mmCIF file of C-alpha atoms in Angstrom:
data_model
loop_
_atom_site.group_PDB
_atom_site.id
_atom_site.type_symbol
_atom_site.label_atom_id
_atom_site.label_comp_id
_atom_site.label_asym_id
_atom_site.label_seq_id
_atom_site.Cartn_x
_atom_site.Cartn_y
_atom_site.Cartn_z
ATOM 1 C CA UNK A 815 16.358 33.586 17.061
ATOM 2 C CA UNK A 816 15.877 37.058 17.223
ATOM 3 C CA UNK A 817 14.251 39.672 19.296
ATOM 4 C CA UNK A 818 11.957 42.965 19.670
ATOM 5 C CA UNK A 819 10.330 44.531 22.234
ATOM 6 C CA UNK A 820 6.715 45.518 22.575
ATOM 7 C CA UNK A 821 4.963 47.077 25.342
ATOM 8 C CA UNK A 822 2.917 45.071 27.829
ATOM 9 C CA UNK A 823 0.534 47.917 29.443
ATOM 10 C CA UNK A 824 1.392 50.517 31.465
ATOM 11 C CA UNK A 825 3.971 50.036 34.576
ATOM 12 C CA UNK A 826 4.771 46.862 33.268
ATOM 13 C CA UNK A 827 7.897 45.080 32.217
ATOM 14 C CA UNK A 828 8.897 45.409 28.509
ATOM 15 C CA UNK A 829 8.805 42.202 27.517
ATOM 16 C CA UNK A 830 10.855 41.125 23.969
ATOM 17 C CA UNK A 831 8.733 39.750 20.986
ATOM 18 C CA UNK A 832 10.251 36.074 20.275
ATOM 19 C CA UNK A 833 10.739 35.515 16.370
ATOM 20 C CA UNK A 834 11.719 31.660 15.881
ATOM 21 C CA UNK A 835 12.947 32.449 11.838
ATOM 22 C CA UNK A 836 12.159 29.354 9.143
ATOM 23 C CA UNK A 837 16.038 28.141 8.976
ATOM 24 C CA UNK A 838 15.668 27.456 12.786
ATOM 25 C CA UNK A 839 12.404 25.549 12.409
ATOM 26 C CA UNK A 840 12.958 23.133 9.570
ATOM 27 C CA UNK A 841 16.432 21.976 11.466
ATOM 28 C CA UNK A 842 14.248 21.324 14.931
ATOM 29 C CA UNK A 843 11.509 19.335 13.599
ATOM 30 C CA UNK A 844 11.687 16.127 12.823
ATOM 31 C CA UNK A 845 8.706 12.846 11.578
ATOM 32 C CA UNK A 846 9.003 11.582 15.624
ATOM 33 C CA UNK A 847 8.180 15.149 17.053
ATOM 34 C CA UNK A 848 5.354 16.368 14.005
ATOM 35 C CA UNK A 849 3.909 12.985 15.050
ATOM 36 C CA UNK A 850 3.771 13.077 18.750
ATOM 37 C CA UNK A 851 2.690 16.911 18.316
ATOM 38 C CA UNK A 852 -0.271 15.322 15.671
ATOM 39 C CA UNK A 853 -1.195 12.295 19.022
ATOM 40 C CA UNK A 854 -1.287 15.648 21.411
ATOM 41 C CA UNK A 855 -3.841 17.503 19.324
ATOM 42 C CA UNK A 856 -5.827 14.743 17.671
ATOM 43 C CA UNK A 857 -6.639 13.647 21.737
ATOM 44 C CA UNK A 858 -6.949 16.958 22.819
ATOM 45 C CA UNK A 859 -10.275 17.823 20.398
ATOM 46 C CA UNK A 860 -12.268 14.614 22.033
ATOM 47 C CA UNK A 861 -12.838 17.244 25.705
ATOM 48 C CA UNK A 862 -11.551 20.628 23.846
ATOM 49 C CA UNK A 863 -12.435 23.307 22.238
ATOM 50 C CA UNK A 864 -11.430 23.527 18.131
ATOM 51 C CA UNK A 865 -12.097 25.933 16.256
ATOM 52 C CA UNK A 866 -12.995 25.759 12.883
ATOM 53 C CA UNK A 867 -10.307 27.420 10.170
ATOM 54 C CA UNK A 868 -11.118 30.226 7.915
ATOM 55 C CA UNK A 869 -9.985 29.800 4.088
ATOM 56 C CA UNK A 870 -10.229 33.148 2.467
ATOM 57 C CA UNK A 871 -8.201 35.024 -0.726
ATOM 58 C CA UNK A 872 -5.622 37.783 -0.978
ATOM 59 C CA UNK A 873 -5.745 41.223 -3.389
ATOM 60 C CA UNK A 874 -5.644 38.771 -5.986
ATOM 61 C CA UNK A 875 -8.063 35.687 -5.923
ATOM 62 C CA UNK A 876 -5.333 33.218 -6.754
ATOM 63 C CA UNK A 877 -3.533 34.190 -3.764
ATOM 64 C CA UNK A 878 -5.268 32.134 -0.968
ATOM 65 C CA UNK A 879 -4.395 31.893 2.841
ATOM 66 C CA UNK A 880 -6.161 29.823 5.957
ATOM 67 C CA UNK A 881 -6.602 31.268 9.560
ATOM 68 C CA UNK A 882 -6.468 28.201 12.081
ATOM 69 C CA UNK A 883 -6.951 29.420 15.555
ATOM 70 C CA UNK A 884 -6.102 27.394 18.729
ATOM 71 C CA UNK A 885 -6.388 26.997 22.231
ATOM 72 C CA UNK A 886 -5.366 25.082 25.214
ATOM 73 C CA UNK A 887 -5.686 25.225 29.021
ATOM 74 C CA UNK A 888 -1.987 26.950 29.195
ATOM 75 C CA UNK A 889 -1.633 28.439 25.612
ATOM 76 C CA UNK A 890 -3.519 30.025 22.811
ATOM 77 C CA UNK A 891 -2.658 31.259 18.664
ATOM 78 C CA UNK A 892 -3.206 31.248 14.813
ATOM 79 C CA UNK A 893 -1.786 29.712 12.314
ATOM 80 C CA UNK A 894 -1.765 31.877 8.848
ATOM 81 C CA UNK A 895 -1.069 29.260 6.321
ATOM 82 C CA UNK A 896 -0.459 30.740 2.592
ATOM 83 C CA UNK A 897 -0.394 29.606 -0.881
ATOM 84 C CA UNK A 898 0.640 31.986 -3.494
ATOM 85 C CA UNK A 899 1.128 30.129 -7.153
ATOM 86 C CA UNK A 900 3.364 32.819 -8.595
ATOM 87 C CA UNK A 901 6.137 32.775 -5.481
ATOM 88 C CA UNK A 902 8.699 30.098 -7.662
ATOM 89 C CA UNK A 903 9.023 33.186 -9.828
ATOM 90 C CA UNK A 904 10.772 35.123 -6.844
ATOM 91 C CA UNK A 905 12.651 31.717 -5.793
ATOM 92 C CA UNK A 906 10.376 30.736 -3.034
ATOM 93 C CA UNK A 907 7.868 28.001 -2.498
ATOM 94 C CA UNK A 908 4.241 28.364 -3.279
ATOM 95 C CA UNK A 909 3.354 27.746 0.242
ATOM 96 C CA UNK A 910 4.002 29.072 3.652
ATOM 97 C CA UNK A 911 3.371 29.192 7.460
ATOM 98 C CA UNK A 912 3.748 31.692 10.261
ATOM 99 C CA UNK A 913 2.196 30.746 13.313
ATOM 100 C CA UNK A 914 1.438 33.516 16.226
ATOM 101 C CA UNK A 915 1.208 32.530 20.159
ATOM 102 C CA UNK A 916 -0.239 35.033 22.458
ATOM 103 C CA UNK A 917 0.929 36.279 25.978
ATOM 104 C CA UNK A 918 -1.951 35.153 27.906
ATOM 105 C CA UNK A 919 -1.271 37.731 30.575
ATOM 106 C CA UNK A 920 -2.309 40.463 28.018
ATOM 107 C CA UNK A 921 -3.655 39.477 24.674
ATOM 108 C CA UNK A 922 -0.428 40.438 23.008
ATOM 109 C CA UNK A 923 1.476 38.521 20.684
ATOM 110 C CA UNK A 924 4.365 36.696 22.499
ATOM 111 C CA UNK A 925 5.739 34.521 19.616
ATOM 112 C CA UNK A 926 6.281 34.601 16.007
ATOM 113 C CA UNK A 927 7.407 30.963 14.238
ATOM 114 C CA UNK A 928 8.176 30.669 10.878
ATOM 115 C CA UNK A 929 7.282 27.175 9.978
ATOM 116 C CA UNK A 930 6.696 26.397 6.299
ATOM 117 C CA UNK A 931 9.167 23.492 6.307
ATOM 118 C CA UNK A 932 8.180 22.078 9.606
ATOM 119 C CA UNK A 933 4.189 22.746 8.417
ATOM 120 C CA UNK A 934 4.987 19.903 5.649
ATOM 121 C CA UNK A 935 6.091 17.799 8.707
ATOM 122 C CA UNK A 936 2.926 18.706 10.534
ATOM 123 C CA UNK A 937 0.563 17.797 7.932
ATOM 124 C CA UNK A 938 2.230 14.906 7.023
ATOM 125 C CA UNK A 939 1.881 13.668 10.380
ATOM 126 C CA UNK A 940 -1.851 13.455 10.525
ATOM 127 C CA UNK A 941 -1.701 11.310 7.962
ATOM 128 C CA UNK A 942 0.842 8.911 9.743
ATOM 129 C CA UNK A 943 -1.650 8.826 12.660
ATOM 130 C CA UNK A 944 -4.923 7.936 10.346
ATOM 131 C CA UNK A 945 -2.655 5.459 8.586
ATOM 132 C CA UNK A 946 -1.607 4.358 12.037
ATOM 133 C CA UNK A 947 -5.278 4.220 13.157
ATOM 134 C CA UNK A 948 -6.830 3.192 10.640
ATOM 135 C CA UNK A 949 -4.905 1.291 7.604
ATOM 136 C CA UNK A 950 -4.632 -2.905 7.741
ATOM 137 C CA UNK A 951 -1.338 -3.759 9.645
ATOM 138 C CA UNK A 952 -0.219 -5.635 6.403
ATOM 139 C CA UNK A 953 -0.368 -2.830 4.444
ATOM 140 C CA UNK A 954 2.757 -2.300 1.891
ATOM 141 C CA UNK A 955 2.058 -0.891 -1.285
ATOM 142 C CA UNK A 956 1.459 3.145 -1.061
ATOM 143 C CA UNK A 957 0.021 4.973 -3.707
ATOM 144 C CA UNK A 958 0.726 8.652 -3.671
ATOM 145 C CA UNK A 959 -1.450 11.529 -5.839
ATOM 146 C CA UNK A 960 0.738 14.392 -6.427
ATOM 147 C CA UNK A 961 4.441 15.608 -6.958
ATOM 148 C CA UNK A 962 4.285 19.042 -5.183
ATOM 149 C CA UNK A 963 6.400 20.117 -1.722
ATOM 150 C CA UNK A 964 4.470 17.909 0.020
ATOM 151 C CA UNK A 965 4.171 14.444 -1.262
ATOM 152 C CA UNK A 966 7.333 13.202 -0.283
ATOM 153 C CA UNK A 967 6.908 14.448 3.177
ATOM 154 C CA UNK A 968 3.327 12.043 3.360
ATOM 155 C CA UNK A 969 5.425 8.986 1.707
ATOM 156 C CA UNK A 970 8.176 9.585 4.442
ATOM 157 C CA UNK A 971 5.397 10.192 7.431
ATOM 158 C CA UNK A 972 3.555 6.844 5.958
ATOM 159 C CA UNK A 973 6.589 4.471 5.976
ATOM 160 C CA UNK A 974 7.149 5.059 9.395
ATOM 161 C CA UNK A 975 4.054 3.417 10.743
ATOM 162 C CA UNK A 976 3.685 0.898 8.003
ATOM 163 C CA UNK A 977 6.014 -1.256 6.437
ATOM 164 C CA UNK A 978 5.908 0.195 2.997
ATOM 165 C CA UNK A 979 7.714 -1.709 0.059
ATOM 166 C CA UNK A 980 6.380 0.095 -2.698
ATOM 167 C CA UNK A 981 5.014 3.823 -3.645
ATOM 168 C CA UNK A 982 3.192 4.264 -6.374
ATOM 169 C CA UNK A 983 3.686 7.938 -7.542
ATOM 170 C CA UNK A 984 0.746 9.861 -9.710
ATOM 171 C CA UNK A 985 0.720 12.995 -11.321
ATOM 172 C CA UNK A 986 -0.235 14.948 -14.461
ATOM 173 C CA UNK A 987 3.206 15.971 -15.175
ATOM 174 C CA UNK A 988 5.046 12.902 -16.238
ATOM 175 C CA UNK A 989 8.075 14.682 -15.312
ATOM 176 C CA UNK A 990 7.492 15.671 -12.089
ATOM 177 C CA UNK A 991 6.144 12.254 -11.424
ATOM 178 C CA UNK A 992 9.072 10.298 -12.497
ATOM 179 C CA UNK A 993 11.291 13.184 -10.342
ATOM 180 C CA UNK A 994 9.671 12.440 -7.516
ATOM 181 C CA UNK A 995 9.929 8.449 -7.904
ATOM 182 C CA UNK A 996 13.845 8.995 -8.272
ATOM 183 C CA UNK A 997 13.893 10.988 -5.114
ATOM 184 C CA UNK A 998 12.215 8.557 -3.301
ATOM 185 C CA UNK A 999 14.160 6.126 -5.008
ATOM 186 C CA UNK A 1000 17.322 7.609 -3.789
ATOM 187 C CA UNK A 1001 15.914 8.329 -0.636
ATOM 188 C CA UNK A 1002 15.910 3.925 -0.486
ATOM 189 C CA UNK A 1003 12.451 3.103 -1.431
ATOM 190 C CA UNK A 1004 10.805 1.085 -4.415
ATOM 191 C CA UNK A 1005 9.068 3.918 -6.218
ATOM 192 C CA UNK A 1006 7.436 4.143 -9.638
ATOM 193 C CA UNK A 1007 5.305 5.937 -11.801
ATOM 194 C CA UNK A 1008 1.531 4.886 -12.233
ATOM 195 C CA UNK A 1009 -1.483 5.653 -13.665
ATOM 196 C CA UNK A 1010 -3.825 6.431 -11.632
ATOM 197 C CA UNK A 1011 -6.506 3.397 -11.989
ATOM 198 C CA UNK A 1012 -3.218 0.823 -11.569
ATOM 199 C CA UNK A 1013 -2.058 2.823 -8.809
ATOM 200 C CA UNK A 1014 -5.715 2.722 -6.918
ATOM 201 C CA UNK A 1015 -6.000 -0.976 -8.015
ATOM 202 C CA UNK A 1016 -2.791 -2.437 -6.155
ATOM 203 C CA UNK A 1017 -2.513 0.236 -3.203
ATOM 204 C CA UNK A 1018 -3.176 -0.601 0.018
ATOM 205 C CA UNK A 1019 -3.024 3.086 1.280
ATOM 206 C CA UNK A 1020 -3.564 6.091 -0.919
ATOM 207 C CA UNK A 1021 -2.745 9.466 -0.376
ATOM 208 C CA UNK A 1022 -4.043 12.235 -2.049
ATOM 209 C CA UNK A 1023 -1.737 15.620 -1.342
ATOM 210 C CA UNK A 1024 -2.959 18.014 -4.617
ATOM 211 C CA UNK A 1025 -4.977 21.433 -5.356
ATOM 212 C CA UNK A 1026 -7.580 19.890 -7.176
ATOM 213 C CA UNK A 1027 -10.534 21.202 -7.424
ATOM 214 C CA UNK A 1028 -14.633 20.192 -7.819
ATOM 215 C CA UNK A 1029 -14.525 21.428 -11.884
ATOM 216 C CA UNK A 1030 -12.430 18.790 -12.876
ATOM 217 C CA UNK A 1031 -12.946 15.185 -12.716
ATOM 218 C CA UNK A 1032 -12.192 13.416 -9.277
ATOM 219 C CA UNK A 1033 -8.523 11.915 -9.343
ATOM 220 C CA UNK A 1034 -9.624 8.461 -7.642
ATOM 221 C CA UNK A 1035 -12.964 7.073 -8.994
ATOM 222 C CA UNK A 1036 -15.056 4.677 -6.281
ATOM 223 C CA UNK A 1037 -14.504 2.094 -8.572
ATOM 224 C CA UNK A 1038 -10.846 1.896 -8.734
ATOM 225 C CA UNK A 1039 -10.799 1.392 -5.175
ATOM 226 C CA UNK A 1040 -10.667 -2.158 -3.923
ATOM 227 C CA UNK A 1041 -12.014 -3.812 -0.266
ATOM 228 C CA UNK A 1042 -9.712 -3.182 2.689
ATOM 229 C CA UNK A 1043 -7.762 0.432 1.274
ATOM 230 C CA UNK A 1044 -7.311 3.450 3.211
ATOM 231 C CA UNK A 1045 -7.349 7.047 2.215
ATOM 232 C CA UNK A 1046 -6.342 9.910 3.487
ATOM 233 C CA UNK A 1047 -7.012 12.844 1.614
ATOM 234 C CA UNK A 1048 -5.136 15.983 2.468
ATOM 235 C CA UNK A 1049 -5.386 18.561 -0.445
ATOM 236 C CA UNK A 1050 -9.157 19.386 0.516
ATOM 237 C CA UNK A 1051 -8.819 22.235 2.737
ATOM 238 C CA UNK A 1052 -10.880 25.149 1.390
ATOM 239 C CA UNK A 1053 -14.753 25.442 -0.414
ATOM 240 C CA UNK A 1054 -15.112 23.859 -3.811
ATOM 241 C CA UNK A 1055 -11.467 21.380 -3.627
ATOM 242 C CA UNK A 1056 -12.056 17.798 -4.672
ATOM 243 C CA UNK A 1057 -9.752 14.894 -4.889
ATOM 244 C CA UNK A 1058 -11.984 12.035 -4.271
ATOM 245 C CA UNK A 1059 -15.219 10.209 -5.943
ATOM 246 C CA UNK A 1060 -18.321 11.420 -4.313
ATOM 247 C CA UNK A 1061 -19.436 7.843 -4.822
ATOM 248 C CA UNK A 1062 -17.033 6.214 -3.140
ATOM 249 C CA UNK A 1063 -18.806 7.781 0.427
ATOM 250 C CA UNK A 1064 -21.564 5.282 0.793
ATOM 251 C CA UNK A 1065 -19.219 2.535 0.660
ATOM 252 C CA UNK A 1066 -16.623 3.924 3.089
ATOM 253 C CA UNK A 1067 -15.814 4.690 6.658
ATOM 254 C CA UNK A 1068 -15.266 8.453 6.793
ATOM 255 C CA UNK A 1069 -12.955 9.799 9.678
ATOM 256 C CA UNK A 1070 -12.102 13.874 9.800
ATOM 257 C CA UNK A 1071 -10.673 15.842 11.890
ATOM 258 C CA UNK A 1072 -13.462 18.278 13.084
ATOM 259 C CA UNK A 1073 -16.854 16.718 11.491
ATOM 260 C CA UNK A 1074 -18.265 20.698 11.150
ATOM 261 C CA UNK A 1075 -15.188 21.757 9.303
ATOM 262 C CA UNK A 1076 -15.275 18.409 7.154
ATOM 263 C CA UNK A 1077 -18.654 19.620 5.587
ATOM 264 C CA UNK A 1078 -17.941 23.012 5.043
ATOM 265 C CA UNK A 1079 -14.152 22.725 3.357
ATOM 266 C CA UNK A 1080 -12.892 19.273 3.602
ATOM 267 C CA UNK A 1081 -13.278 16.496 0.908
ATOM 268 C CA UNK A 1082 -16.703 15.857 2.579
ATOM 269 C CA UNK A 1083 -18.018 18.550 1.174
ATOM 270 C CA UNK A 1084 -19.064 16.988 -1.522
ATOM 271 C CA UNK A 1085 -19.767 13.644 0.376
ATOM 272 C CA UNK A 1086 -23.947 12.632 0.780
ATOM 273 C CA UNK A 1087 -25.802 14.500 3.681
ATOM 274 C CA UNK A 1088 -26.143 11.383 5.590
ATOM 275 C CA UNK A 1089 -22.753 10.043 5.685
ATOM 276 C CA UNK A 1090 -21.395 9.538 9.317
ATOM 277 C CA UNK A 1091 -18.215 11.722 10.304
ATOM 278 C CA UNK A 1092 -16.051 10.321 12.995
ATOM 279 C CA UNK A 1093 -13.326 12.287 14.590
ATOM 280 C CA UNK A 1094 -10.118 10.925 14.795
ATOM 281 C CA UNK A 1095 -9.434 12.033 17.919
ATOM 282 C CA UNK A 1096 -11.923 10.090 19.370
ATOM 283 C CA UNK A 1097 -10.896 6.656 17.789
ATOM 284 C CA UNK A 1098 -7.192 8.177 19.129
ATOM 285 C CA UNK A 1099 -8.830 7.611 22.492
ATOM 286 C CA UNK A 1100 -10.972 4.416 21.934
ATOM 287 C CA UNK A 1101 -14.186 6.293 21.749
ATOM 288 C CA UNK A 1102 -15.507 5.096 18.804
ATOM 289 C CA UNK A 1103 -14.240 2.224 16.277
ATOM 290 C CA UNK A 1104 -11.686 2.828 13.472
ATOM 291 C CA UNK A 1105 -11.328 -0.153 11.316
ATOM 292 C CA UNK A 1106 -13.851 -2.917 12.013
ATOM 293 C CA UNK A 1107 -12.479 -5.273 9.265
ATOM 294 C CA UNK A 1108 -9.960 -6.233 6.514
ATOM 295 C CA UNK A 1109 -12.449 -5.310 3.401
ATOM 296 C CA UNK A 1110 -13.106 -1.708 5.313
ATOM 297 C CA UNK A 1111 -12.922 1.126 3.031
ATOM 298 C CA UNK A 1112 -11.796 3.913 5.254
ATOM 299 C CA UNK A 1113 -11.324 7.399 4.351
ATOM 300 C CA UNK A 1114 -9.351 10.368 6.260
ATOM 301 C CA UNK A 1115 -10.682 14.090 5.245
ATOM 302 C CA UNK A 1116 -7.698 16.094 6.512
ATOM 303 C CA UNK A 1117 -8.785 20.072 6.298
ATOM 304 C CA UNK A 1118 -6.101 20.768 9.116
ATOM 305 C CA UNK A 1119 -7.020 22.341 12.687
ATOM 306 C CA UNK A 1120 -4.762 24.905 14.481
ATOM 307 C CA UNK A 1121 -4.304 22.769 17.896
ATOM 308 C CA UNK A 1122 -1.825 20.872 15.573
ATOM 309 C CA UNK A 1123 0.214 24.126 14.404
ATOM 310 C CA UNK A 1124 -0.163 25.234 18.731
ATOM 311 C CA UNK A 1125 0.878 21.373 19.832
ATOM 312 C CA UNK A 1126 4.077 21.528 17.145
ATOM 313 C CA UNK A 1127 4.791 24.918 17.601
ATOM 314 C CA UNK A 1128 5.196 24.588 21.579
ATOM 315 C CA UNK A 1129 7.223 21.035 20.876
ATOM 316 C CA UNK A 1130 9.801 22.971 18.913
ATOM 317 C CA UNK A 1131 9.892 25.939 21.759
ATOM 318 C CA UNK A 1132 10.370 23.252 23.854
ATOM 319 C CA UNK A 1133 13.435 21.622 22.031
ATOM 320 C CA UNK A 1134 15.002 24.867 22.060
ATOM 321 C CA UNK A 1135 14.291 24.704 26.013
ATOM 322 C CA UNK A 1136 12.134 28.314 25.449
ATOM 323 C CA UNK A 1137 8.902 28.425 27.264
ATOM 324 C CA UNK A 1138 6.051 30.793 27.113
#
């Protein structure tokens, strides 16, 4: 942890700026504190305010980053969420997250926390609470699409609300694919490499973690999918992504996590004007139905809000026993 000072207004108290660096973050967080951070936020949107998030570019185009801004009765940031392609080149990952908390007293920012590790954790998280929510009990066999930073995190997340026995690993690099089935492997789960029509046809939950995008074809097709799966589909976070079938909508039960946000940047973007949105949070608190039966399609659009990066962030202040 380190320190500098900034001025809070004139005849006031210097008060130091609170920099929480990435090393600290990844060793505090943890699947049990990402997900009770992920039950916080999801039931705080059903009375709260959310904000949408803001996907925009850097200098250069293929450098993107998101703005998620947050707010509680007590607290208030951003999250500034990062993906630059070329950053293996330098030896560092593609992605990153730095999230900012404000002194309430004075506008000022109180707290910087580096969090790309633990924003793998956070992410992942939502997706253990729409399995949790909405996947059959029974379900075992997890099919996963894509073998990037943050697939094995959403495997991990998954297993611990269902009793998974198999994953099913995807991905257009043979390689990477069959790299990521030995970690998991290692790691003590069944994992293999599948294509991804086999892999839709025996899953009982699929998750979609990628960057694609609406030019290329959709990487699960509505037929592949059988009665009674779940999706969650986290890669759609920014105008014109795509991982799933427009076609499978009509057919599904579509859950989001802010229904405005959904249309404008999540994988509903591309889903029919009339289809029905349903925020988690509210089938969270028993406000509205998630799964109704055992031949339910259900889908999770996860475009990420910033009362998840505020809810985590102030969990890991809190395991350090630092409040703001």
């Amino acid at each position: 942890m380190t320190a500098e000072t900034s001025q809070r207004g004139p005849g006031s108290a210097v008060r130091a700026l609170l920099h929480i660096t990435e090393e600290q973050t990844a060793a505090l967080v943890d699947e049990d504190l990402a997900l009770a951070a992920a039950r916080e936020a999801f039931a705080a949107t059903v009375d709260g305010v959310v904000f949408p998030s803001m996907a925009v570019h850097g200098s250069d185009p293929r450098n993107r980053f998101t703005l998620k801004p947050s707010a509680s009765a007590t607290h208030a940031g951003v999250k500034i969420g990062s993906f630059w392609p070329d950053n293996p080149d330098q030896g560092l990952p593609r992605h990153h997250s730095t999230l900012l908390l404000l002194d309430q007293t004075t506008g000022r920012i109180a707290a910087v926390l580096d969090v790309g590790t633990a924003n793998a954790y956070r992410t992942a998280a939502a997706d253990a609470l729409a399995v949790d929510l909405l996947a059959r009990p029974d379900a075992t066999t997890l099919a996963v699409f894509g073998t990037g930073h943050q697939a094995a995190h959403e495997v991990r997340a998954v297993s611990r609300v269902r009793p998974v026995r198999e994953v099913l690993v995807v991905g257009r690099d043979k390689g990477r694919a069959e790299r990521l089935a030995a970690e998991l492997t290692a790691d003590g789960r069944t994992a293999t490499v599948a294509g991804a029509e086999e892999a839709c046809a025996r899953a009982d939950v699929i998750v979609t973690a990628t960057t694609a995008r609406a030019d290329s074809p959709p990487l699960v097709r509505a037929g592949w999918v059988r009665p009674g799966t779940h999706l969650s589909c986290m890669g759609a976070d920014a105008p014109g992504k795509r991982e799933l079938d427009p076609a499978l909508f009509p057919s599904a039960r579509v859950f989001c996590d802010l229904p405005e946000q959904a249309r404008r940047m999540g994988e509903s973007q591309h889903a029919p004007g009339d289809t029905v949105l349903t925020p988690l949070g509210d089938v969270l608190v028993g406000r509205a139905e998630g799964r109704v039966g055992d031949r339910d399609i259900t889908v999770f659009d996860s475009s990420g809000i910033g009362l998840q990066d505020l809810c985590l962030g102030l969990a890991l202040l809190k395991k350090m026993d630092i409040a703001l």
